Coordinates of C-alpha atoms and ligand atoms in Angstrom, one line a residue:
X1 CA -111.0 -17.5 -83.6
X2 CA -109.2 -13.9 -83.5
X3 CA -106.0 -13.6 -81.5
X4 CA -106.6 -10.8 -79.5
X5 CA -103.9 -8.1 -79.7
X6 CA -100.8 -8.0 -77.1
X7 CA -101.4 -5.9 -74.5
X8 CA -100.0 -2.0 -74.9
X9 CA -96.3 -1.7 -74.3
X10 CA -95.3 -0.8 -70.6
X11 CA -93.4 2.0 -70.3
X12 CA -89.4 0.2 -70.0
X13 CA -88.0 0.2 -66.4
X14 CA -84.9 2.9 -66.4
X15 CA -83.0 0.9 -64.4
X16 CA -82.8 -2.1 -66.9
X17 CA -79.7 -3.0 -68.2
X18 CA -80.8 -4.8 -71.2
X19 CA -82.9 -1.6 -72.6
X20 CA -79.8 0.6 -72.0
X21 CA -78.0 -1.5 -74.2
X22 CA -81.1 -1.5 -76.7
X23 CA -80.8 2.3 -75.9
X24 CA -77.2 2.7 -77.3
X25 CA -76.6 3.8 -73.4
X26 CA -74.8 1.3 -72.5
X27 CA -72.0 -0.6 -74.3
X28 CA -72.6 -4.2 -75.8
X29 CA -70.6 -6.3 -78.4
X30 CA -73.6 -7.1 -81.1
X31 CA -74.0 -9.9 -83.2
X32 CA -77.1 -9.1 -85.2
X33 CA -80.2 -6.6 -84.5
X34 CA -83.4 -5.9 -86.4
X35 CA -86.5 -4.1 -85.6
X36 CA -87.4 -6.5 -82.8
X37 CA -84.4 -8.2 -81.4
X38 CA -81.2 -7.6 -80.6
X39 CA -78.3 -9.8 -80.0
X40 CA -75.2 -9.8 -78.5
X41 CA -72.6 -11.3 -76.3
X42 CA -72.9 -12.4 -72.7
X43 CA -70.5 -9.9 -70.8
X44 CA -69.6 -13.3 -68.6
X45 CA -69.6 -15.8 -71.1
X46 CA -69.2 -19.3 -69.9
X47 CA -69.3 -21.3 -73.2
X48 CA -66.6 -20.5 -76.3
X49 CA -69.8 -19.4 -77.7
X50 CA -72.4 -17.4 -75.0
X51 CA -74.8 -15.2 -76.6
X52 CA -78.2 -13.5 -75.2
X53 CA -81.1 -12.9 -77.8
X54 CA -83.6 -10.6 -76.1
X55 CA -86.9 -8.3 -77.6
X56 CA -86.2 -4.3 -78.0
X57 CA -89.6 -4.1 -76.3
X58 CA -89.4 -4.2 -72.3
X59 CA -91.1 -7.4 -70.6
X60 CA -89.7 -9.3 -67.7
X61 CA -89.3 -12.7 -68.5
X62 CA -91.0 -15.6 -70.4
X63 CA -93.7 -15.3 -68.1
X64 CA -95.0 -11.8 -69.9
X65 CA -94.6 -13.4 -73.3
X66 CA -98.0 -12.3 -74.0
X67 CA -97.0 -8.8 -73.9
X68 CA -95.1 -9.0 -76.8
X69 CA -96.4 -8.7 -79.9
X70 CA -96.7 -12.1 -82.1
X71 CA -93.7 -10.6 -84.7
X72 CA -91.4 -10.2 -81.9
X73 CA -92.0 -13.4 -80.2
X74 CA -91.6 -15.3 -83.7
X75 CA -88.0 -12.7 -84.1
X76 CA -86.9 -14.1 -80.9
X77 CA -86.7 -17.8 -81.6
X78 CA -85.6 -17.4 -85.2
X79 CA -82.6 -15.0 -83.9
X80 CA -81.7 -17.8 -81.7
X81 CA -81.1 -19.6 -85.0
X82 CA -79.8 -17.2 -87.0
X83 CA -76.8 -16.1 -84.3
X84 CA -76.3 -20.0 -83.9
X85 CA -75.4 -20.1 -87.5
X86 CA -73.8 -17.4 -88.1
X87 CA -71.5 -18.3 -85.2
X88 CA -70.5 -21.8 -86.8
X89 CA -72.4 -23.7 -84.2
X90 CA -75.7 -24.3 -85.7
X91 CA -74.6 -28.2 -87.3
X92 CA -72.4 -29.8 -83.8
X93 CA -75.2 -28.4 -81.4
X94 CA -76.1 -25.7 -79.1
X95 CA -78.3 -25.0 -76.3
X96 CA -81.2 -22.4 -75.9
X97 CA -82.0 -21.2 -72.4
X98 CA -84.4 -18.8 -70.5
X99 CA -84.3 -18.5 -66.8
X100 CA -87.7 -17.1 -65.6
X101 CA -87.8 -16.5 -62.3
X102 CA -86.5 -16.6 -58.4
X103 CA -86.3 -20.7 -58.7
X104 CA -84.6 -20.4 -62.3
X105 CA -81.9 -18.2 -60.8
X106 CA -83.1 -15.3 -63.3
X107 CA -80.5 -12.6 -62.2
X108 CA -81.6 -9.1 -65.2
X109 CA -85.6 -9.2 -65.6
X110 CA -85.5 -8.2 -69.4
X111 CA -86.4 -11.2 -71.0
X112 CA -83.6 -13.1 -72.9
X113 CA -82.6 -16.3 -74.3
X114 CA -78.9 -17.5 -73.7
X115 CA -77.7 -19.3 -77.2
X116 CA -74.4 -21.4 -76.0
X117 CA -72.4 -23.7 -77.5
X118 CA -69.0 -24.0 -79.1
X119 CA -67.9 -27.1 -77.3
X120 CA -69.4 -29.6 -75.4
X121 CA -71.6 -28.4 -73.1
X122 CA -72.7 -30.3 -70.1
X123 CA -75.7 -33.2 -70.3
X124 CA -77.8 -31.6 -67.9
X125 CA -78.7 -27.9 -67.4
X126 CA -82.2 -28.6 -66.3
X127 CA -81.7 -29.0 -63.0
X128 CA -80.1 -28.0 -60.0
X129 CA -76.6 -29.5 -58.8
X130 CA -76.8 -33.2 -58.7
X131 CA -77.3 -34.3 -55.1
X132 CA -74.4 -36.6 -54.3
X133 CA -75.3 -40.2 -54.3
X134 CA -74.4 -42.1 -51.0
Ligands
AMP1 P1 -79.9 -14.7 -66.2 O1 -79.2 -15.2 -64.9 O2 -80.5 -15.8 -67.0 O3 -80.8 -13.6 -65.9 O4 -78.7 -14.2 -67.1 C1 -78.3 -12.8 -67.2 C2 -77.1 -12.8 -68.0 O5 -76.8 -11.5 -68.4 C3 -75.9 -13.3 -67.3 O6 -75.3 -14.4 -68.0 C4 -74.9 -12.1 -67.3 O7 -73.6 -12.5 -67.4 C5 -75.5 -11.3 -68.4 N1 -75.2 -9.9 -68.4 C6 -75.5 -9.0 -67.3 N2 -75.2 -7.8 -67.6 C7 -74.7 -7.8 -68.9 C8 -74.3 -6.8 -69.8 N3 -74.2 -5.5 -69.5 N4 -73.9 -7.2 -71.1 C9 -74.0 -8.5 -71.4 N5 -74.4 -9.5 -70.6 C10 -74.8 -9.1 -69.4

């Protein structure tokens, strides 16, 4: 069966700090950019390596995923890849991560990806702090 087409893109919040820096109005230090995605570091990193991978095209979070067009969804995950690589981290490991949400502690509603690595990272980022065994 057909895939029906994404929804039409929303008009982007003006507000949103990610599509400033998509904008060129806001400052960012870039790591690679095409016509979907755009890449670049976190401005608090907290891995040797901490980059975000986000879409050019406004949505809030994983949860609108279907807003994006299929192209742009496929450019996301194969960005994550590609800055992985090019960073030297691709072969000891690193870790993709979306927060979506209040619970997920999702702090800028532009949807993005966090690519970290670098060094060892810790076993579990699933979860919340591990509740002290008695
Ligand atoms: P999250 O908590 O998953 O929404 O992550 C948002 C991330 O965006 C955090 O790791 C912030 O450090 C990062 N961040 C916020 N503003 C900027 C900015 N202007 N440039 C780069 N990273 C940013």
């Amino acid at each position: 069966m057909a895939q029906a087409p994404p929804p039409a893109a929303k008009e982007a919040p003006v507000d949103c700090i990610f599509c400033r820096i998509v904008a060129g109005k806001a400052p960012s230090k870039k790591v690679y950019e095409d016509q979907y995605v755009l890449a670049f570091w976190d401005i608090r990193p907290r891995a040797k390596v901490h980059l975000l991978v986000i879409p050019k095209q406004h949505v809030a979070s994983l949860k609108e995923l279907d807003e994006l067009p299929v192209e742009t969804r496929a450019a996301l995950l194969s960005a994550c890849v590609r800055v992985a690589k090019d960073q030297g981290i691709l072969d000891k490991g690193f870790r993709v991560i979306t927060n979506a949400g209040k619970d997920a502690s999702q702090s800028v509603f532009h949807l993005h990806f966090h690519v970290v690595g670098g060094e060892q990272l810790r076993e579990d980022a699933i979860t919340k702090d591990p509740t002290p065994q008695p």
